[in-house]
PDB file of C-alpha atoms in Angstrom:
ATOM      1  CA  UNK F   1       0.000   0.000   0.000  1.00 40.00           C
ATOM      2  CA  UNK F   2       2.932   2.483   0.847  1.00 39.00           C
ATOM      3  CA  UNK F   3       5.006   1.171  -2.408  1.00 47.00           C
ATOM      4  CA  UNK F   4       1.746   2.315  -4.243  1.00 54.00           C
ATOM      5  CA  UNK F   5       0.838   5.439  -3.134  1.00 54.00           C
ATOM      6  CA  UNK F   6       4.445   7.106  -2.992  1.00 66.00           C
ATOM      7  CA  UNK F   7       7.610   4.669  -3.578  1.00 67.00           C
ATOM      8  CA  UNK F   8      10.004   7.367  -3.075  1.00 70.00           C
ATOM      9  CA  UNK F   9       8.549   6.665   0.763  1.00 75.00           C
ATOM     10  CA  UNK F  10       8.501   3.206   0.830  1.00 77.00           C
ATOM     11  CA  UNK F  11      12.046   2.342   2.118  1.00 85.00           C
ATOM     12  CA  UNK F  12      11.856   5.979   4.641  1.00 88.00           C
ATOM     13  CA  UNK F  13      12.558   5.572   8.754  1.00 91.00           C
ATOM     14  CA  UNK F  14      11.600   7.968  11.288  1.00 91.00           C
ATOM     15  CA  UNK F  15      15.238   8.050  11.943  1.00 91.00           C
ATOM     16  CA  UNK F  16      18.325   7.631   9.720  1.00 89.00           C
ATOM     17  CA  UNK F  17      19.058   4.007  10.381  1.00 87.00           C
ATOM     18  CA  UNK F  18      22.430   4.371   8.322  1.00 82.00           C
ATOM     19  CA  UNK F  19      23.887   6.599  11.728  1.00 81.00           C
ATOM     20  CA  UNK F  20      23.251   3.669  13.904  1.00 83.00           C
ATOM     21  CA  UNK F  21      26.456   1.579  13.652  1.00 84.00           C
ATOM     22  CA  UNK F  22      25.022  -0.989  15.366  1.00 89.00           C
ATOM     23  CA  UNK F  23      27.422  -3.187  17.725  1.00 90.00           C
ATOM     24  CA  UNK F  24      27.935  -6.733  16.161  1.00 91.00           C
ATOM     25  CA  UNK F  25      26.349  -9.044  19.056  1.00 93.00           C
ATOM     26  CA  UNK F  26      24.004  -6.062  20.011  1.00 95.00           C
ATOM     27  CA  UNK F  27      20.233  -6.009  20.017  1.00 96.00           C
ATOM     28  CA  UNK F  28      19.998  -3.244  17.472  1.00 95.00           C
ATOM     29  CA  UNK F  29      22.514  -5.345  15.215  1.00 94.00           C
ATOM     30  CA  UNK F  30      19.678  -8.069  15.477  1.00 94.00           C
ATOM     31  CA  UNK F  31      17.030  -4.958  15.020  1.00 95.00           C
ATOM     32  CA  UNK F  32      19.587  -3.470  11.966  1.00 94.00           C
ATOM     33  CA  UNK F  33      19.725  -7.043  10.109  1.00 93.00           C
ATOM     34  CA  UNK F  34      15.981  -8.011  10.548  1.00 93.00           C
ATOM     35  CA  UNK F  35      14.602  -5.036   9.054  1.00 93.00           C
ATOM     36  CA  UNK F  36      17.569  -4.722   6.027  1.00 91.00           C
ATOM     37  CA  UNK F  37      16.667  -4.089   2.516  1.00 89.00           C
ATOM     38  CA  UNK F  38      16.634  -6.940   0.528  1.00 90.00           C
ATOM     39  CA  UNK F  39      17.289  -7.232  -2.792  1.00 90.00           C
ATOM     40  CA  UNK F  40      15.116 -10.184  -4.743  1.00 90.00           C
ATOM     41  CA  UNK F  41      16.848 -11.392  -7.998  1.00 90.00           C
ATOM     42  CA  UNK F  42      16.556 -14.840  -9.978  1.00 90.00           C
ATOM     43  CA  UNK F  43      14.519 -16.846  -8.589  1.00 89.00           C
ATOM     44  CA  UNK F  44      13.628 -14.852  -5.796  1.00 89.00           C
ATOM     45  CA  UNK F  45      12.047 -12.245  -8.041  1.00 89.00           C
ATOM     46  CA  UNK F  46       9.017 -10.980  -7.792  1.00 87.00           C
ATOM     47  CA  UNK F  47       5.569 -11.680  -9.674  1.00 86.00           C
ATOM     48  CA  UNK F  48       4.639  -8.453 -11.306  1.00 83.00           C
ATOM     49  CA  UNK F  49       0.574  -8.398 -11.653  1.00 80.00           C
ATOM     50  CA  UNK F  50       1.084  -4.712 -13.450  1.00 80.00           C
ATOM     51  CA  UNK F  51       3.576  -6.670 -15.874  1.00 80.00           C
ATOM     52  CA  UNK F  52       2.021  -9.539 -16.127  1.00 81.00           C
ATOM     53  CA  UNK F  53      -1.624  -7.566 -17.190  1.00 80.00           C
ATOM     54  CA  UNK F  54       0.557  -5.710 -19.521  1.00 78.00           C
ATOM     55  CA  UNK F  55       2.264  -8.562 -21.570  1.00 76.00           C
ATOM     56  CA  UNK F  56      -1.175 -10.531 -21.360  1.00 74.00           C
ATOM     57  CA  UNK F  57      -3.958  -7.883 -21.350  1.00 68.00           C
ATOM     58  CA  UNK F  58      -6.685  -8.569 -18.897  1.00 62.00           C
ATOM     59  CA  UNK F  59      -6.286 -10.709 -15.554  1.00 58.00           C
ATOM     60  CA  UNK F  60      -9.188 -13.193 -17.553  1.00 52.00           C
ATOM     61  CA  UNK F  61      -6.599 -13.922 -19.816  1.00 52.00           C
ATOM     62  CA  UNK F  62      -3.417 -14.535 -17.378  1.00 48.00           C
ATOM     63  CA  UNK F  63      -4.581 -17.606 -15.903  1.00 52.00           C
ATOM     64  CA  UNK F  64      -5.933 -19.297 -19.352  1.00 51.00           C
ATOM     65  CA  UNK F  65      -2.590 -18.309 -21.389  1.00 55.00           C
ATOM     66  CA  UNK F  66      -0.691 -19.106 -18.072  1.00 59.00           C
ATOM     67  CA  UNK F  67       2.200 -16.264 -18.737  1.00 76.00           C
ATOM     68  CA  UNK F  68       3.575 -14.548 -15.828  1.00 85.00           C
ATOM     69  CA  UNK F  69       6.435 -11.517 -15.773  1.00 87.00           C
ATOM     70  CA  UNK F  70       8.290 -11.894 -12.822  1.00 89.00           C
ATOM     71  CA  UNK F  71      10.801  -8.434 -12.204  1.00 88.00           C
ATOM     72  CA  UNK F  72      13.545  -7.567 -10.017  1.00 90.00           C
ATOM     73  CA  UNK F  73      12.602  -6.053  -6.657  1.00 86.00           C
ATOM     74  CA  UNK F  74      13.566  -4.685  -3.028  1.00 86.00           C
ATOM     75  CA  UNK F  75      12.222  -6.014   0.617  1.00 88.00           C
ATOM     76  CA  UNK F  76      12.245  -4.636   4.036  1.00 89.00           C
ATOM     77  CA  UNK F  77      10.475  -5.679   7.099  1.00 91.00           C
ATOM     78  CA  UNK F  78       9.621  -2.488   8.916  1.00 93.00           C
ATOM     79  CA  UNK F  79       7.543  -1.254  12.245  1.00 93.00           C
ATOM     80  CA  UNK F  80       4.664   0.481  10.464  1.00 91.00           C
ATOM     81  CA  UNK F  81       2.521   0.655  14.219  1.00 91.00           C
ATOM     82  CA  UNK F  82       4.773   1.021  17.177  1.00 91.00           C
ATOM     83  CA  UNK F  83       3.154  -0.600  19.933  1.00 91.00           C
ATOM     84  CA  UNK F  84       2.128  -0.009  23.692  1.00 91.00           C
ATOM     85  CA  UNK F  85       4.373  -3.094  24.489  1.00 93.00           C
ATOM     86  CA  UNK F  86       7.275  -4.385  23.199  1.00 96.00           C
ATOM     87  CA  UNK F  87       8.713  -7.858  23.039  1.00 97.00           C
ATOM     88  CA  UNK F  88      11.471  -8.985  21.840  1.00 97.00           C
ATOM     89  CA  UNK F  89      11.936 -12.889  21.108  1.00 94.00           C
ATOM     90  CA  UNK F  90      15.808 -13.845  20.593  1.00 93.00           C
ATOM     91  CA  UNK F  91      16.868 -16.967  18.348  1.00 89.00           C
ATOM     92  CA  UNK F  92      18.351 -19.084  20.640  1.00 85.00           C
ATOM     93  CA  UNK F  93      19.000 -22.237  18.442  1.00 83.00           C
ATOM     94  CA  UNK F  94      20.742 -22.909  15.834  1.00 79.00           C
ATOM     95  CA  UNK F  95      20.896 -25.647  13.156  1.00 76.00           C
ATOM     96  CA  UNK F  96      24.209 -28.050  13.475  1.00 77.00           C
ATOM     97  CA  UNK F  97      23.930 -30.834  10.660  1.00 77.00           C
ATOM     98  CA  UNK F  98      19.955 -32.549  11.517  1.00 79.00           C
ATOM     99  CA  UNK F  99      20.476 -31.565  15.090  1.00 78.00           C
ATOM    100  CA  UNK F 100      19.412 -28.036  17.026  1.00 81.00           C
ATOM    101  CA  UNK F 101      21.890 -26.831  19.181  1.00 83.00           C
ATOM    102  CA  UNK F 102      21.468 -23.623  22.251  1.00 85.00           C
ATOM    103  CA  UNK F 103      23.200 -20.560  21.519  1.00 86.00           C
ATOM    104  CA  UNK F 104      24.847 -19.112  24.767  1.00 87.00           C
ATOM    105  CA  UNK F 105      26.164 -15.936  23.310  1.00 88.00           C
ATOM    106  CA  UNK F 106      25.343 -12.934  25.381  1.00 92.00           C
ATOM    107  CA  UNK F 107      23.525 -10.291  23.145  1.00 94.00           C
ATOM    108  CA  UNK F 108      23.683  -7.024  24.597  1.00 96.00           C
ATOM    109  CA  UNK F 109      20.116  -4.843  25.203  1.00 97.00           C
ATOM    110  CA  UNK F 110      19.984  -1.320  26.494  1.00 96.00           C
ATOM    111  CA  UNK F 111      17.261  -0.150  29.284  1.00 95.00           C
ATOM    112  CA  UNK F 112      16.186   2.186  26.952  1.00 95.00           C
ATOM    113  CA  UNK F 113      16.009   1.759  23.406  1.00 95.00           C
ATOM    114  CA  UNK F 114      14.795   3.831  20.121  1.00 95.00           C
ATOM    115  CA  UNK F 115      12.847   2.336  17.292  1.00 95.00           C
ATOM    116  CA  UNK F 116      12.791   5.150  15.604  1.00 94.00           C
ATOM    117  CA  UNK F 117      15.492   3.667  12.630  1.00 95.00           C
ATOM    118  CA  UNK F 118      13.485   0.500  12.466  1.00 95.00           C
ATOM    119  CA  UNK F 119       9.710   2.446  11.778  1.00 94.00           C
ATOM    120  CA  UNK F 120       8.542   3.307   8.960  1.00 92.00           C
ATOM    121  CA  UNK F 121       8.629   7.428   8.069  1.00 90.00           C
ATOM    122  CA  UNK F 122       4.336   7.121   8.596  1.00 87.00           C
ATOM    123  CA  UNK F 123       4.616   5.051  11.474  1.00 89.00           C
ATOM    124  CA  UNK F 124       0.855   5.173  12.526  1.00 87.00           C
ATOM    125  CA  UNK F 125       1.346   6.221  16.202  1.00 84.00           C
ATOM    126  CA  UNK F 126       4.159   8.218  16.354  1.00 88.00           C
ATOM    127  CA  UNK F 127       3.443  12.264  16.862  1.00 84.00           C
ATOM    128  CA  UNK F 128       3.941  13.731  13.468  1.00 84.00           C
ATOM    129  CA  UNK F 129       7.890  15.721  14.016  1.00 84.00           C
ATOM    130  CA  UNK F 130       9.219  13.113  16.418  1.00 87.00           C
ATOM    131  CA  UNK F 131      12.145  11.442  15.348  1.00 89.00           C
ATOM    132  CA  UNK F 132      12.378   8.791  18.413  1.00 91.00           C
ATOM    133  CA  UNK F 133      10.356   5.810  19.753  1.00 93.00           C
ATOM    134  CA  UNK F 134      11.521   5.309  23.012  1.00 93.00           C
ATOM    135  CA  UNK F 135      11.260   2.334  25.414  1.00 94.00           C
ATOM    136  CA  UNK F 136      11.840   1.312  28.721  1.00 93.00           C
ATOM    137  CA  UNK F 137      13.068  -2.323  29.651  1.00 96.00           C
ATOM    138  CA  UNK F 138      10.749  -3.797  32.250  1.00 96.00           C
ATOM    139  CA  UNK F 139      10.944  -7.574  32.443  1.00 97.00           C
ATOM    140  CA  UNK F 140      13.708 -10.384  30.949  1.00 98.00           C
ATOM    141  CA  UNK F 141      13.086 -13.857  30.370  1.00 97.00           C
ATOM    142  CA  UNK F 142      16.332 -15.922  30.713  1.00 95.00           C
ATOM    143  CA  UNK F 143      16.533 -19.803  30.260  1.00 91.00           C
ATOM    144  CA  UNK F 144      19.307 -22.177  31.373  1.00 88.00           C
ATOM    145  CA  UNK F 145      20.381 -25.376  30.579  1.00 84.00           C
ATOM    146  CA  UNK F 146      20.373 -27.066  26.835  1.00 81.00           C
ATOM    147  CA  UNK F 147      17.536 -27.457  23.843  1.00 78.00           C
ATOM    148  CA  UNK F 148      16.427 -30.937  25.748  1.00 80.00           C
ATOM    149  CA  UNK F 149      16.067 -29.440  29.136  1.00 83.00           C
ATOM    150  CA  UNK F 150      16.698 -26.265  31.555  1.00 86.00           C
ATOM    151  CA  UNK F 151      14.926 -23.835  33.724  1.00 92.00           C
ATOM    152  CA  UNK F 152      13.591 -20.352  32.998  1.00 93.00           C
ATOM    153  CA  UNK F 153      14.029 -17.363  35.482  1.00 96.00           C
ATOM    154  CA  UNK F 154      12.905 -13.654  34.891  1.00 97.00           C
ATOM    155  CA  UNK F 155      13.623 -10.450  35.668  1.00 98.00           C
ATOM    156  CA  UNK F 156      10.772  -7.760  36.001  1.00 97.00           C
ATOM    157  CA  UNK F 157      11.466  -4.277  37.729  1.00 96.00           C
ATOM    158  CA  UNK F 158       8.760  -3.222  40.421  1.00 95.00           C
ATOM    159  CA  UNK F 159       7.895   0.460  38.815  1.00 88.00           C
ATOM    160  CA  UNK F 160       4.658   3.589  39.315  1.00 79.00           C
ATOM    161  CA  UNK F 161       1.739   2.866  37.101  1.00 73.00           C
ATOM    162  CA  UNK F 162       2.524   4.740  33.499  1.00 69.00           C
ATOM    163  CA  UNK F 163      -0.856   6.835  33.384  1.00 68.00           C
ATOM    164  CA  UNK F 164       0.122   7.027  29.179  1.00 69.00           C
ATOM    165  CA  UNK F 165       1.041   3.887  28.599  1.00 70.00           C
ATOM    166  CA  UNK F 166      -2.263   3.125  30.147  1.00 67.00           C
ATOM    167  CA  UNK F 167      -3.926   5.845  27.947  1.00 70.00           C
ATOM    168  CA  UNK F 168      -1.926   4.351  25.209  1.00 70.00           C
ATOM    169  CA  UNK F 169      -3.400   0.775  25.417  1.00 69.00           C
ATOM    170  CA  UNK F 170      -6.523   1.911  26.431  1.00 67.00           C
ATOM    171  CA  UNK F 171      -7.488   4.818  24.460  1.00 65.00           C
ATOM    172  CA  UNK F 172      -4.696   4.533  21.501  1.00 63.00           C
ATOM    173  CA  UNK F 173      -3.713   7.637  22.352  1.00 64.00           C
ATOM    174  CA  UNK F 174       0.343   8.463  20.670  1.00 62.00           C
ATOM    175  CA  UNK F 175       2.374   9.752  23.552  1.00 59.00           C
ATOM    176  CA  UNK F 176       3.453  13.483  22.887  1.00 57.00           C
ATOM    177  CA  UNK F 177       6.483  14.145  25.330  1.00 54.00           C
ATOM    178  CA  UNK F 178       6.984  11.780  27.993  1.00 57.00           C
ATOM    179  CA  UNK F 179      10.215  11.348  29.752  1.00 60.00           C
ATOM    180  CA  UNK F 180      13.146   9.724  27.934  1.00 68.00           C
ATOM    181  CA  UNK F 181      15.272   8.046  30.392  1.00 75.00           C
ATOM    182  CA  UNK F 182      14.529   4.661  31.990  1.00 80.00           C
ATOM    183  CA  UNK F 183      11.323   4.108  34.518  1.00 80.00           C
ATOM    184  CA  UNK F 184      12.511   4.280  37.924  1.00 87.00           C
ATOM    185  CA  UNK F 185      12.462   1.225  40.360  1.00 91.00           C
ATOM    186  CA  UNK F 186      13.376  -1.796  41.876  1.00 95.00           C
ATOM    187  CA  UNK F 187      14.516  -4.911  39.923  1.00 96.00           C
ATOM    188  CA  UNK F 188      13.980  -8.699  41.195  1.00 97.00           C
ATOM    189  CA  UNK F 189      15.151 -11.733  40.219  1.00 97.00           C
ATOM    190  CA  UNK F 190      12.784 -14.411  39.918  1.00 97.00           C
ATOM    191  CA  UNK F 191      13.554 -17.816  40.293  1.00 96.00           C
ATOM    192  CA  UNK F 192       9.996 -20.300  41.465  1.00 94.00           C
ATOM    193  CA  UNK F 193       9.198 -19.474  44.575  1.00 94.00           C
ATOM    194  CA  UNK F 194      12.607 -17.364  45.212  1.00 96.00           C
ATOM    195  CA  UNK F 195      12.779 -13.795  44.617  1.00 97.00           C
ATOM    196  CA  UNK F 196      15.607 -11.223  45.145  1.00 97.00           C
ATOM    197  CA  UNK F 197      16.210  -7.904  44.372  1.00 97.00           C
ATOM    198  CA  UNK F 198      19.098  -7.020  42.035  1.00 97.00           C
ATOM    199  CA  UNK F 199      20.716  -4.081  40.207  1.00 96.00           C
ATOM    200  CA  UNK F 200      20.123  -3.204  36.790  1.00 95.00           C
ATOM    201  CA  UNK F 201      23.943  -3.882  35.902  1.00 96.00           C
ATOM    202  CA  UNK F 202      22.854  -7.972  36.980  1.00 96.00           C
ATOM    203  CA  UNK F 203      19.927  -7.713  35.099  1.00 97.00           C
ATOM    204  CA  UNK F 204      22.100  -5.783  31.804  1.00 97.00           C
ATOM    205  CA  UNK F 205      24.641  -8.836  31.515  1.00 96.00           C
ATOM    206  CA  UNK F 206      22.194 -11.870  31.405  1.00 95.00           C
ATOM    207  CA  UNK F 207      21.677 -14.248  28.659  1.00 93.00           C
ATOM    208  CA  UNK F 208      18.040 -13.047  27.779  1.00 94.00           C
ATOM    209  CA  UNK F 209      15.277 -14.737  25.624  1.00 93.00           C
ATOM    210  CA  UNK F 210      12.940 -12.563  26.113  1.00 96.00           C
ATOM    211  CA  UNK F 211      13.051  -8.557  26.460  1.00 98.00           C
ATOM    212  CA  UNK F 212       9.596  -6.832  27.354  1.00 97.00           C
ATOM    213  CA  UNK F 213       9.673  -3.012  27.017  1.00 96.00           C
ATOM    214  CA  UNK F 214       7.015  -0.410  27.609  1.00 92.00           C
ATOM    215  CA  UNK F 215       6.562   2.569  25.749  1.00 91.00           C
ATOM    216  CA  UNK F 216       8.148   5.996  26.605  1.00 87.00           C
ATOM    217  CA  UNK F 217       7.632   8.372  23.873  1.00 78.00           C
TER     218      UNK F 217
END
């Protein structure tokens, strides 16, 4: 729908994703690669219906004569609604021959983080002028052990009710100009039945799975 109405737009971000120099083994390097342009060539192209109707005439006639035009074209996965909530699921497996093995690597995730280079220039929620989509981390998921077994603990910081975030999920109302630095309080770690409180620097440098973030600005 974007490509059609104005393709100049189509490949836009709220923010100039090219200044990001993501880290390698960084959560915006997994943000940076999932939403790349991609090019699709060969046999990856793509089927042209505007090409097709134009070597064949009519779409009556495509499926009877059976010709299709199939054309060179770009891809890219982009945030086009930012939402109230967001989580991030990590790949945490990885193919090794037939079997799936864990991977243990540490990826690195900020407290607060801006979508802005990964959203669309008419994201549909985003104050027309603002250049960032800020959130704040609020709860991890971590798992331990292998792809056969393990336990999962999380993390979740004990925070004041966010009357726009509420607004936001309630009312779908965009935030305007909220604060920009990480929601204030108390971080536990929960394992079962055990929980203890921990500082954000613990929380920073754990092997997460899951990353759940609530919307700043």
């Amino acid at each position: 729908e974007v490509s059609t109405e104005d393709p100049e737009m189509a490949f836009c971000t709220l923010a100039n994703r090219e200044d990001l120099n993501p880290e390698e083994g960084s959560i915006h390097h997994c943000l940076y690669q999932f939403t790349r342009n991609e090019k699709l060539t060969e046999t990856n192209k793509l089927l042209c219906d505007v090409c097709t109707q134009r070597l064949c005439g009519p779409k009556n006639n495509i499926k009877s004569e059976k010709k299709y035009v199939y054309t060179n074209a770009k891809k890219q996965m982009l945030i086009s609604l930012a939402p109230p909530i967001l989580t991030l699921h990590l790949k945490r497996f990885q193919h090794a021959g037939f079997n799936l093995q864990k991977v243990n690597r540490h990826i690195k995730f900020p407290e607060v983080i801006d979508l802005a280079p990964f959203c669309t220039a008419k994201c549909k929620n985003v104050a027309e002028g603002n250049t960032k989509v800020l959130y704040s981390l609020y709860g991890v998921v971590e798992h331990s052990g292998t792809m056969r077994s393990g336990h999962y603990t999380a993390y979740v910081k004990m925070r004041t009710t966010n009357n726009h975030l509420s607004d936001l999920v309630l009312r779908g109302q965009s935030p305007q100009a909220l604060e920009t630095e990480p929601v204030k309080g108390q971080w536990f770690h929960i394992s079962d039945t055990h929980v203890q409180a921990v500082s954000a620097s613990k929380v920073l440098s754990s092997q997460a799975y899951l990353l759940f973030y609530e919307r700043l600005l």
